[in-house]
Coordinates of C-alpha atoms and ligand atoms in Angstrom, one line a residue:
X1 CA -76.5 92.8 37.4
X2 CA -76.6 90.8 33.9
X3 CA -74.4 88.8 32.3
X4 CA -74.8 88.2 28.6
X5 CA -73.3 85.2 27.1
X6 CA -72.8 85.4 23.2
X7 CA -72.1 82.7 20.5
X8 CA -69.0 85.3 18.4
X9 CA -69.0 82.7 15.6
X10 CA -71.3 80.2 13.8
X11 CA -72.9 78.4 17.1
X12 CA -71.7 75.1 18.9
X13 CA -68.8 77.5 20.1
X14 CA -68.8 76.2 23.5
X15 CA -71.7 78.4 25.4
X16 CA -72.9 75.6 27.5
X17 CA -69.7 75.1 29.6
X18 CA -69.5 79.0 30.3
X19 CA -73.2 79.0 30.9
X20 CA -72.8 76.6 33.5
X21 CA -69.5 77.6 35.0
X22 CA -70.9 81.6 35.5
X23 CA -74.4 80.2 35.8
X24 CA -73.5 79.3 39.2
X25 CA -72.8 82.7 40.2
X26 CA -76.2 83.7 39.1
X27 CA -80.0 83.3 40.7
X28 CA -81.4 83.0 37.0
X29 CA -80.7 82.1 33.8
X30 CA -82.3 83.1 30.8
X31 CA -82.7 82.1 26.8
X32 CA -83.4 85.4 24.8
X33 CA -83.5 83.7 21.4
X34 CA -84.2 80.7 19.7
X35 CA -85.7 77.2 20.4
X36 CA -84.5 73.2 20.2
X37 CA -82.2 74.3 17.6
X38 CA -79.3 75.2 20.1
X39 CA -77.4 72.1 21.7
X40 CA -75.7 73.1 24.8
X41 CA -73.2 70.6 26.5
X42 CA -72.5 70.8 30.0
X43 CA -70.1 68.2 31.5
X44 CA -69.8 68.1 34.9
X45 CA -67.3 65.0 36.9
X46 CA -67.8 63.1 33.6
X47 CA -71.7 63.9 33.4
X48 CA -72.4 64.7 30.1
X49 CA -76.4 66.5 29.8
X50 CA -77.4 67.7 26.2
X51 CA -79.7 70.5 26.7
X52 CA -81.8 72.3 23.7
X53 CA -84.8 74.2 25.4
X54 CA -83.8 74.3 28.9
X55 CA -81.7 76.6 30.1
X56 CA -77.6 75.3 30.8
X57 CA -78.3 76.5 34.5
X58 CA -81.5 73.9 35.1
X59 CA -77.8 72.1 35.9
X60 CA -77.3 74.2 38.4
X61 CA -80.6 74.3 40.2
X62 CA -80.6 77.8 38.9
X63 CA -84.1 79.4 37.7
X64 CA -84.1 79.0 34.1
X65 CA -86.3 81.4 31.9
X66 CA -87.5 81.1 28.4
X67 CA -87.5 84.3 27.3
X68 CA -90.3 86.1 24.7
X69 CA -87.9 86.5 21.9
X70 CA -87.6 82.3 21.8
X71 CA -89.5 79.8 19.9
X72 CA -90.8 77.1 21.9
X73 CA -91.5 73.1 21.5
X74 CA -93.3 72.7 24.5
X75 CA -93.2 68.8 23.2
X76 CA -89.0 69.5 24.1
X77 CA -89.5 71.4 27.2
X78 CA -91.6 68.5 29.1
X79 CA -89.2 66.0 27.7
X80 CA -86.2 67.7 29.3
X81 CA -87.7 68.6 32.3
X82 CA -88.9 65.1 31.8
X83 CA -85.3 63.6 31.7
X84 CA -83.5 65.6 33.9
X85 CA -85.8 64.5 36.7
X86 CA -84.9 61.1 35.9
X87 CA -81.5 61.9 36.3
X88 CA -82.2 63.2 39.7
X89 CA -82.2 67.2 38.8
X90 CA -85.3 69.3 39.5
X91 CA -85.3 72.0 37.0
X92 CA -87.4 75.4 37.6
X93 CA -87.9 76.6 34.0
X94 CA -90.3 79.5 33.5
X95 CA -91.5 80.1 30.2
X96 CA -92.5 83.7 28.5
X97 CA -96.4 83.9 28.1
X98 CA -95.6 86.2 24.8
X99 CA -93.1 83.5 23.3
X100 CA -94.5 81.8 20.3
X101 CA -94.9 78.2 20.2
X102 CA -93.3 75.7 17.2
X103 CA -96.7 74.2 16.4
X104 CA -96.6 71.0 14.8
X105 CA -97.3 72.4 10.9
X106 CA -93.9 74.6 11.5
X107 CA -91.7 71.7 11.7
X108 CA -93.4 69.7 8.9
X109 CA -93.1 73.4 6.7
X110 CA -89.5 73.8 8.1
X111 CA -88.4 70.4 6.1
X112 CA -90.8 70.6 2.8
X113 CA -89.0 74.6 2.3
X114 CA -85.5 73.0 2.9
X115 CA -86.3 70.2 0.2
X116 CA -87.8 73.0 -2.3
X117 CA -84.5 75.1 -1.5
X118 CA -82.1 72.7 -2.4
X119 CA -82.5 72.5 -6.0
X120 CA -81.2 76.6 -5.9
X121 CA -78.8 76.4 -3.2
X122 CA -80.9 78.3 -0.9
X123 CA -81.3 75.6 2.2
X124 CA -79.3 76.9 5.2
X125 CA -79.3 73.6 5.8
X126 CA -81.4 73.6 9.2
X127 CA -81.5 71.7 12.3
X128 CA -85.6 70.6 11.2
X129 CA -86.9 72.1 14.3
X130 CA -89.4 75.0 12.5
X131 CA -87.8 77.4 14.1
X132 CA -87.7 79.4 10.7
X133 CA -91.6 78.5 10.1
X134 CA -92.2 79.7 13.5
X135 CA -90.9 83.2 13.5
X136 CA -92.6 83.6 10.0
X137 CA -95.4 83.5 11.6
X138 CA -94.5 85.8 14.9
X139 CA -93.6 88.0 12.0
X140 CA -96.5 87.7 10.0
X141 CA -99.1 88.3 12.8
X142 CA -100.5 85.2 13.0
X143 CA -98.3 83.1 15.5
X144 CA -99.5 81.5 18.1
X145 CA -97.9 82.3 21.8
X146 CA -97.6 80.4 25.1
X147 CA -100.1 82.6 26.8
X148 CA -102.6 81.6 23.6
X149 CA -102.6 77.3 24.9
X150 CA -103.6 78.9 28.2
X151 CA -107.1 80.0 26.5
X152 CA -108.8 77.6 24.6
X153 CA -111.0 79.7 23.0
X154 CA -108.7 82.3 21.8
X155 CA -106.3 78.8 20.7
X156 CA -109.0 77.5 18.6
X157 CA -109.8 81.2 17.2
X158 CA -106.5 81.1 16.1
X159 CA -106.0 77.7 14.5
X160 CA -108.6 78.1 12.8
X161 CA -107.2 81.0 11.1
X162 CA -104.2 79.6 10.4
X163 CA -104.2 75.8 10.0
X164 CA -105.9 75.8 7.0
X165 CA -103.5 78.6 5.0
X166 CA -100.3 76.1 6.0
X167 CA -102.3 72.8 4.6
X168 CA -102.8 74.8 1.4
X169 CA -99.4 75.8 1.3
X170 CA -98.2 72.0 2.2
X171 CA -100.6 70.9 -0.7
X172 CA -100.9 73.6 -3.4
X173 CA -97.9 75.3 -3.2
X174 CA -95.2 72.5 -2.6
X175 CA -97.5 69.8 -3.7
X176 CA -96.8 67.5 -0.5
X177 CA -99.7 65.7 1.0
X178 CA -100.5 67.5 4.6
X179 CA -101.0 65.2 7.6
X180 CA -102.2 65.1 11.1
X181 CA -100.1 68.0 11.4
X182 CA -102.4 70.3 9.8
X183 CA -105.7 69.2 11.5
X184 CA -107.4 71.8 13.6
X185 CA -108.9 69.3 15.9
X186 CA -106.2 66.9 16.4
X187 CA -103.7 70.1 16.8
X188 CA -106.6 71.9 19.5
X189 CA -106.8 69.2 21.4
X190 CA -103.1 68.0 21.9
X191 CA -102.3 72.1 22.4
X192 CA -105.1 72.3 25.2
X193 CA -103.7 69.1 26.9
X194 CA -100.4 71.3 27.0
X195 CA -101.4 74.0 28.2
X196 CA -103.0 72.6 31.2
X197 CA -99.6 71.0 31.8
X198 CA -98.3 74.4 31.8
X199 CA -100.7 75.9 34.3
X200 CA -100.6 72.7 36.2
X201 CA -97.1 73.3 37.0
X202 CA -96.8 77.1 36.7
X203 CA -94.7 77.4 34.2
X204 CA -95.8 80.4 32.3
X205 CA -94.8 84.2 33.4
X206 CA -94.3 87.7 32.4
X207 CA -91.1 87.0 31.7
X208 CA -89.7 90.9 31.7
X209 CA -92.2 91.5 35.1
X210 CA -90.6 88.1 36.0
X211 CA -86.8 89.3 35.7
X212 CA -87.2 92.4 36.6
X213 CA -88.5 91.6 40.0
X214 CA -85.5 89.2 40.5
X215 CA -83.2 92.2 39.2
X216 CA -85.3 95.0 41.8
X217 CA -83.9 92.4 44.7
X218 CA -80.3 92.6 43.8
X219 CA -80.4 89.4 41.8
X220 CA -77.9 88.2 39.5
X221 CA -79.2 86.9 35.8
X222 CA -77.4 85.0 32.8
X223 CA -78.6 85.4 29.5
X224 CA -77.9 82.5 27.8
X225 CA -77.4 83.5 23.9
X226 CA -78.0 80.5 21.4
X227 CA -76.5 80.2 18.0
X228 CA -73.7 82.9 17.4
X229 CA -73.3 86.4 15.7
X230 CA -72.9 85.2 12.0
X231 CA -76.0 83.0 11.8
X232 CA -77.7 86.2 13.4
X233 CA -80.4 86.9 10.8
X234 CA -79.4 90.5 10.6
X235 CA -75.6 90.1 11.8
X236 CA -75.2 87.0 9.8
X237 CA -74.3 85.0 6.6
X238 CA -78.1 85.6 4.9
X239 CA -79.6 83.7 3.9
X240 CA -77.8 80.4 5.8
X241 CA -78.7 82.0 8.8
X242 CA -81.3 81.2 11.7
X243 CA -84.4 83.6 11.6
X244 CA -83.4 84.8 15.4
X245 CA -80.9 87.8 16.8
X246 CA -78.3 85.6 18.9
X247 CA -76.3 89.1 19.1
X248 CA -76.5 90.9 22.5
X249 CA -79.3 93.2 21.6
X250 CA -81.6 89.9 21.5
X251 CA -81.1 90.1 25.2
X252 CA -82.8 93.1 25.8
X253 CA -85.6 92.6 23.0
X254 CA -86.2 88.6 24.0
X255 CA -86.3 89.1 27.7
X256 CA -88.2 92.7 28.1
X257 CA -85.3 94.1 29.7
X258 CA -84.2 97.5 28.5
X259 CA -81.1 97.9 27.0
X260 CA -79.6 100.0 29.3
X261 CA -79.8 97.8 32.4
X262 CA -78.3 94.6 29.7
X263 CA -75.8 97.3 28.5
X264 CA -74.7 97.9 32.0
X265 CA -73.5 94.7 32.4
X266 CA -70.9 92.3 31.3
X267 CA -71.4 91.1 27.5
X268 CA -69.1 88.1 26.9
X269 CA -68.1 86.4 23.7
X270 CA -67.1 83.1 23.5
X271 CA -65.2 81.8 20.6
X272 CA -64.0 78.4 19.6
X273 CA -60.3 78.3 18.8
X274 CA -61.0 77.0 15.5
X275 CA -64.4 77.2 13.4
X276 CA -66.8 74.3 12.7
X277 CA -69.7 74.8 10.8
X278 CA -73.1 72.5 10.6
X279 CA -75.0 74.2 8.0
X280 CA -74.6 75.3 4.6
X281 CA -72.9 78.5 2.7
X282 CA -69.2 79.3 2.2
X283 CA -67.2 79.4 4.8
X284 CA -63.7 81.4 3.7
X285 CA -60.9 79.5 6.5
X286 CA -62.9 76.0 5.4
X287 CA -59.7 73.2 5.7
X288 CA -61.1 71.7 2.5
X289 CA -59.0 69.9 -0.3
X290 CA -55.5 69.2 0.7
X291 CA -56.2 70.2 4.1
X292 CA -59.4 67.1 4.3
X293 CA -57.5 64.9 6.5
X294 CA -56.5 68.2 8.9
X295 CA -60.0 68.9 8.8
X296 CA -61.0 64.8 9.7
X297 CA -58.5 64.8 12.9
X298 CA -59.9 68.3 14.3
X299 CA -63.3 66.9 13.8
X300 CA -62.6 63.8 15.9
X301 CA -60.6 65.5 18.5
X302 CA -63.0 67.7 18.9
X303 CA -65.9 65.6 18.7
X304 CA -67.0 68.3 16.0
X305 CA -70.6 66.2 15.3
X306 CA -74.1 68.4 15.7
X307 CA -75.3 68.2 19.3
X308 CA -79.0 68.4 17.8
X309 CA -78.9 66.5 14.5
X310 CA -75.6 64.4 14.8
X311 CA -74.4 66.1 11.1
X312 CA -70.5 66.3 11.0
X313 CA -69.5 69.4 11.3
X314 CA -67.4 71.6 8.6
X315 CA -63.6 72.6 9.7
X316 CA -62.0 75.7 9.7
X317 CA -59.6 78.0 11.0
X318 CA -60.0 81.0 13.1
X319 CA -61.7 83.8 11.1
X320 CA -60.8 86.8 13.2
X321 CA -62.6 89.2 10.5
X322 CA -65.5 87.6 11.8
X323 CA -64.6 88.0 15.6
X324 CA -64.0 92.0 14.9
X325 CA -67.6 92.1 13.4
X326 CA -68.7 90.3 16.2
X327 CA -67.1 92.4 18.8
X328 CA -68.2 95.4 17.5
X329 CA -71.9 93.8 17.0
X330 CA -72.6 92.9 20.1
X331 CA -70.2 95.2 22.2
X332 CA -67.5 92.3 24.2
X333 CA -66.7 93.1 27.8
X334 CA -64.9 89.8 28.0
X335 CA -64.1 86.9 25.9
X336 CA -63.7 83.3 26.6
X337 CA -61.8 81.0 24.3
X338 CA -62.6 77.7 23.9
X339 CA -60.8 74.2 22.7
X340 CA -57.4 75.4 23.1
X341 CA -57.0 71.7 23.7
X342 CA -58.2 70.7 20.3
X343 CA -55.6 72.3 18.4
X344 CA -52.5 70.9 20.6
X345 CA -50.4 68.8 18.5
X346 CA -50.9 69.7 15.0
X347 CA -47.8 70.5 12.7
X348 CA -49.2 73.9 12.0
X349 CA -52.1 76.3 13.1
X350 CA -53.5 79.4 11.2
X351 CA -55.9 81.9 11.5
X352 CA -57.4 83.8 8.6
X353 CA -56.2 87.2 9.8
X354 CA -57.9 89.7 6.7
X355 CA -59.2 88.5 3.4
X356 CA -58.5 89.7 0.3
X357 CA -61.3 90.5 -1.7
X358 CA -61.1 92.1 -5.3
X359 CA -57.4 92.6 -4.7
X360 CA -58.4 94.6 -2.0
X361 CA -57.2 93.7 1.6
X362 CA -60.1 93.7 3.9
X363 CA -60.3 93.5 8.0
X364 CA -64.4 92.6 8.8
X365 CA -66.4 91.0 7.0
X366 CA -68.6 92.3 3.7
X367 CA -72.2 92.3 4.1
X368 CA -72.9 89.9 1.5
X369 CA -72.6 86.5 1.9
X370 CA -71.8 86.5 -2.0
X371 CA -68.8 89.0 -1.4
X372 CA -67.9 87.2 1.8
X373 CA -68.1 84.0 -0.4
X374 CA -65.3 85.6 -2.6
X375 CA -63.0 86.5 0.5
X376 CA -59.5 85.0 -0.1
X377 CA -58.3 84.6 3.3
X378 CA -54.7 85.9 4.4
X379 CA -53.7 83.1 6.8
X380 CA -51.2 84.1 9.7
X381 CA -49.0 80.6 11.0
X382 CA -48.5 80.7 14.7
X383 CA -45.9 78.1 16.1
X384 CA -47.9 75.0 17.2
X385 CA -48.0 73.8 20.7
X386 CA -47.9 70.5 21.9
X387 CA -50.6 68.0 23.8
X388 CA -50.4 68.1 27.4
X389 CA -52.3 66.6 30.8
X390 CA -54.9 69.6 30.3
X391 CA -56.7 68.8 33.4
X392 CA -53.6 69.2 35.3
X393 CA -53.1 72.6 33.7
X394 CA -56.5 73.8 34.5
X395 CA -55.4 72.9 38.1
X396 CA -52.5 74.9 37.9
X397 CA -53.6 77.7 35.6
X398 CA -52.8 80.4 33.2
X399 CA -48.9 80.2 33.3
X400 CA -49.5 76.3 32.5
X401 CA -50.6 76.7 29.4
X402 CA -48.0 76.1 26.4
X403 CA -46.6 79.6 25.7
X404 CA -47.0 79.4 21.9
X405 CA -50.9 78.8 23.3
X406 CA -50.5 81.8 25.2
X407 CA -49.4 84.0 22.2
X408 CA -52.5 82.5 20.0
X409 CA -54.5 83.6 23.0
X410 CA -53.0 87.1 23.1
X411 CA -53.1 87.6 19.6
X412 CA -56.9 87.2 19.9
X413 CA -57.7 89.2 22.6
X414 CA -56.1 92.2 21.5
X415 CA -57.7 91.7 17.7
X416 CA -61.1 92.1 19.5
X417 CA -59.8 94.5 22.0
X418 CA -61.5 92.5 24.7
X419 CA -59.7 90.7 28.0
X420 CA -59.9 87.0 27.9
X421 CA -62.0 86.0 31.3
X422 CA -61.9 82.3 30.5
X423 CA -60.3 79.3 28.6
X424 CA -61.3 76.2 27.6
X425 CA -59.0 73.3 27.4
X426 CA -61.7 70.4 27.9
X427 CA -65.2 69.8 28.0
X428 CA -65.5 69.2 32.1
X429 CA -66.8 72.5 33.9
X430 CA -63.1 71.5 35.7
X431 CA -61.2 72.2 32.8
X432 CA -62.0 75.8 32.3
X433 CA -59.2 78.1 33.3
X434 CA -60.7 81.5 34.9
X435 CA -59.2 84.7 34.7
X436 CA -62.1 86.6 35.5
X437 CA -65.5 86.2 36.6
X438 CA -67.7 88.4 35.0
X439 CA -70.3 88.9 38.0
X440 CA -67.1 90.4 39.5
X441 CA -66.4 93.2 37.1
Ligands
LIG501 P1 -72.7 75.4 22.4 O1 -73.8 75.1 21.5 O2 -72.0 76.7 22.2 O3 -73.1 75.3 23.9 O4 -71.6 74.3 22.2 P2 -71.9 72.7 22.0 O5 -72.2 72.1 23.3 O6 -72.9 72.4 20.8 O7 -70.5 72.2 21.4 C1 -69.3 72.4 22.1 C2 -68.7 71.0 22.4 O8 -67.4 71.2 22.8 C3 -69.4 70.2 23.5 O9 -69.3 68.9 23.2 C4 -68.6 70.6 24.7 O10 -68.6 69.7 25.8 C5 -67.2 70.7 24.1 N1 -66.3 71.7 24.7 C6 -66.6 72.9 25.3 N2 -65.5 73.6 25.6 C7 -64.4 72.8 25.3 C8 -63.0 72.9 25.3 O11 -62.4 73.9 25.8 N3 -62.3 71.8 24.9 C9 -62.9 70.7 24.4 N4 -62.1 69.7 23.9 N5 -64.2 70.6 24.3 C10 -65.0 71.6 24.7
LIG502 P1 -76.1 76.4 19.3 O1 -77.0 77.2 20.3 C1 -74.8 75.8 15.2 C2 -77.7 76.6 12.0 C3 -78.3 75.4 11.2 C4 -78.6 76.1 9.9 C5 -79.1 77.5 10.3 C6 -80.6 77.6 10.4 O2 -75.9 75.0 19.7 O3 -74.8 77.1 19.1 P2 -82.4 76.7 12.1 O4 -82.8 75.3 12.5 O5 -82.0 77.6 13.2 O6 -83.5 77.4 11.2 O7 -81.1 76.5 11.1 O8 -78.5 77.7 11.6 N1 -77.9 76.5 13.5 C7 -76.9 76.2 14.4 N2 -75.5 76.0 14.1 N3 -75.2 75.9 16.5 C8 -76.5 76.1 16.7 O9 -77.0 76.3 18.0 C9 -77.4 76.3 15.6 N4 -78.7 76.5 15.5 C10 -79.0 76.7 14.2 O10 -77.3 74.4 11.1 O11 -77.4 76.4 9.2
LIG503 MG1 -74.4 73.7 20.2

């Protein structure tokens, strides 16, 4: 069977530890979406690994597979693989021969757009990695994929078509002098060298051929969702979104597996208790003004700083309009809530139960950013709970936790009409409280 894990909010929401908790259950795990954008912690007895490209389970010695629908640095990938064999691991990672590849030029184009958006407030305030440069391209028919570095011919066919149309976009559109980056020679020959890599260790594969196979033999696999549902480019806050589908259906599209057989499984949300925000846009439950130093402890406590770019990361409370649009965009099984730990001790917590918008009370949220922008939210106060020896209360479980954590839990679950199957209450894989395991429904 599958099991689809699934940013419900605006990324960093905690995927990494479920990943790697449920990951161990499975014989594969699989990115659907994305690139080095994503920064998944997994902390395990105090071992802290930081993984953009590789998939959370590589922890594990799980199969990981980079599916078609992702964006890959292969620069990343060997660096990770790289690093986690220095630290002992020996990672599997397979990567889709039809996913595109962030080419040098992409990342270069990713920052010189950003820079001419920013005058307009149009930046969405990226991670830098190309990743929005790169599915331009898939898009516009001229990408270059992993199976392409495998052929040099067809690689330097390809270049040549479209190295030169980014330099004069670098240079006569935005005016900004275009480097190494956008030289077919230097670019063929460092691509080549990567490609061998790849063959050299046998990375590349059909990736649905590859995952269905495993699925034919009664294996288990974990798709590992990046980002979350409202920086989905179609689900999300457009434009301060990322140019991928994070949202459930990603799974099916990004891996080559139908949606029926994803569908059959278990689709699980996982939501921070709070939200935090690295990019750009409005953001309705924002603890701004008054609320600043709030915002400051949260952000320390929860060591709320990007995984990718280090960027602090904006503070808000619970949106729960945004958890019913997520639930009912991706389809929740399960949820798991995350950082219930965080918000111990604070005089007051909130969540922005409905917005009011025109004078009009409103439950999900509008499909504009610019309306969404306008949302007055209606906070609901729920009695605080106090700080505790968490670890001990992942020992002992459920009935541990504070009740007045309890009833925020509750609360949620029922607004998204989804059972809770885990919760966080720290970042080590032994601080996760399991009520369910999703393999086992
Ligand atoms: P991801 O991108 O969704 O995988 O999340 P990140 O790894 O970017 O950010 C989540 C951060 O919170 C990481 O530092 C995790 O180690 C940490 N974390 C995850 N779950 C919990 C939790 O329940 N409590 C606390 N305090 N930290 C958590
Ligand atoms: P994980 O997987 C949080 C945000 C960026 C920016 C927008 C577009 O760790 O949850 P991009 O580089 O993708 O073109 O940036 O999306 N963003 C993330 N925010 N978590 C992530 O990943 C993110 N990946 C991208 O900050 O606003
Ligand atoms: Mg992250």
């Amino acid at each position: 069977m599958t099991v689809t894990i699934v940013g419900s909010q605006l990324g960093d929401e905690g995927k990494g530890a479920l990943v790697d908790l449920w990951g161990g259950d499975a014989d594969v795990v699989a990115r659907y979406q994305g690139g080095d954008n994503a920064g998944h912690t997994v902390v395990e007895g105090g071992d802290e690994y930081k993984l953009s490209l590789v998939p959370s389970g590589a922890v594990r010695d799980k199969v990981g597979v980079l599916g078609n629908g992702c964006v890959v640095n292969p620069k990343t990938l060997f660096s990770e693989i790289d690093e986690l064999r220095e630290r002992g691991l020996d990672p599997d990672v397979r990567v889709a021969r039809r996913a595109h590849v962030i080419m040098p030029y992409h990342r270069v184009l990713d920052g010189i757009e950003e820079d001419a958006k920013s005058d307009s407030d149009l930046d969405a305030g990226t991670t830098g990695r190309g990743i929005g440069p790169t599915y331009e391209d898939k898009a516009g028919r001229r990408g270059i994929r992993v199976g392409d570095l495998l052929d040099p011919e067809v690689l330097r066919d390809r270049l040549e078509y479209v190295v030169p149309q980014k330099r004069a976009l670098a240079e006569d559109v935005f005016g900004v002098e275009a480097g190494e980056a956008f030289d077919v020679d230097a670019v063929f020959e460092e691509y080549t060298e990567i490609g061998e890599r790849l063959r050299d260790e046998s990375m590349t594969v059909n990736a649905g051929e590859f995952l269905g196979s495993h699925l034919d033999d009664g294996d288990d696999v974990l798709f590992e969702g990046a980002q979350g549902t409202s920086i989905d480019i179609d689900h999300g806050i457009y434009p301060y979104v990322t140019s991928s589908n994070p949202t459930a259906g990603g799974a099916a599209t990004g891996t080559g597996i139908g949606p029926t057989v994803v569908g059959r499984g278990e689709v699980v949300g996982i939501v921070k208790a709070y939200l935090s925000r690295v990019g750009t846009g409005p953001l309705p439950t924002e603890l701004t003004g008054d609320d600043e130093e709030l915002a400051d402890s949260i952000r320390e406590k929860g060591g709320e700083f990007g995984t990718v770019t280090g960027r602090p990361r904006r503070i808000g409370w619970l949106d729960i309009p945004m958890l019913r649009h997520a639930a009912r965009a991706n389809g929740f099984t399960g949820i798991a809530v995350n950082h219930i730990d965080v918000l111990a001790g604070l005089d007051e917590v909130k969540v922005g139960h409905s917005y009011d918008l025109d004078g009009e009370e409103r439950f999900t949220m509008p499909a504009t950013t610019e309306r969404w922008g306008r949302c007055e939210p209606n906070l609901r106060e729920f009695e605080p709970w106090n700080d505790v020896d968490w670890m001990a209360v992942a020992e002992e479980g459920y009935d541990a936790i504070p009740d007045n954590a309890q009833a925020y839990l509750e609360y949620v679950s029922a607004e998204v009409d989804a059972p809770i199957y885990a919760i966080g209450v720290g970042p080590d894989r032994a601080e996760t409280i399991e009520l369910a395991n999703p393999f086992d429904e």
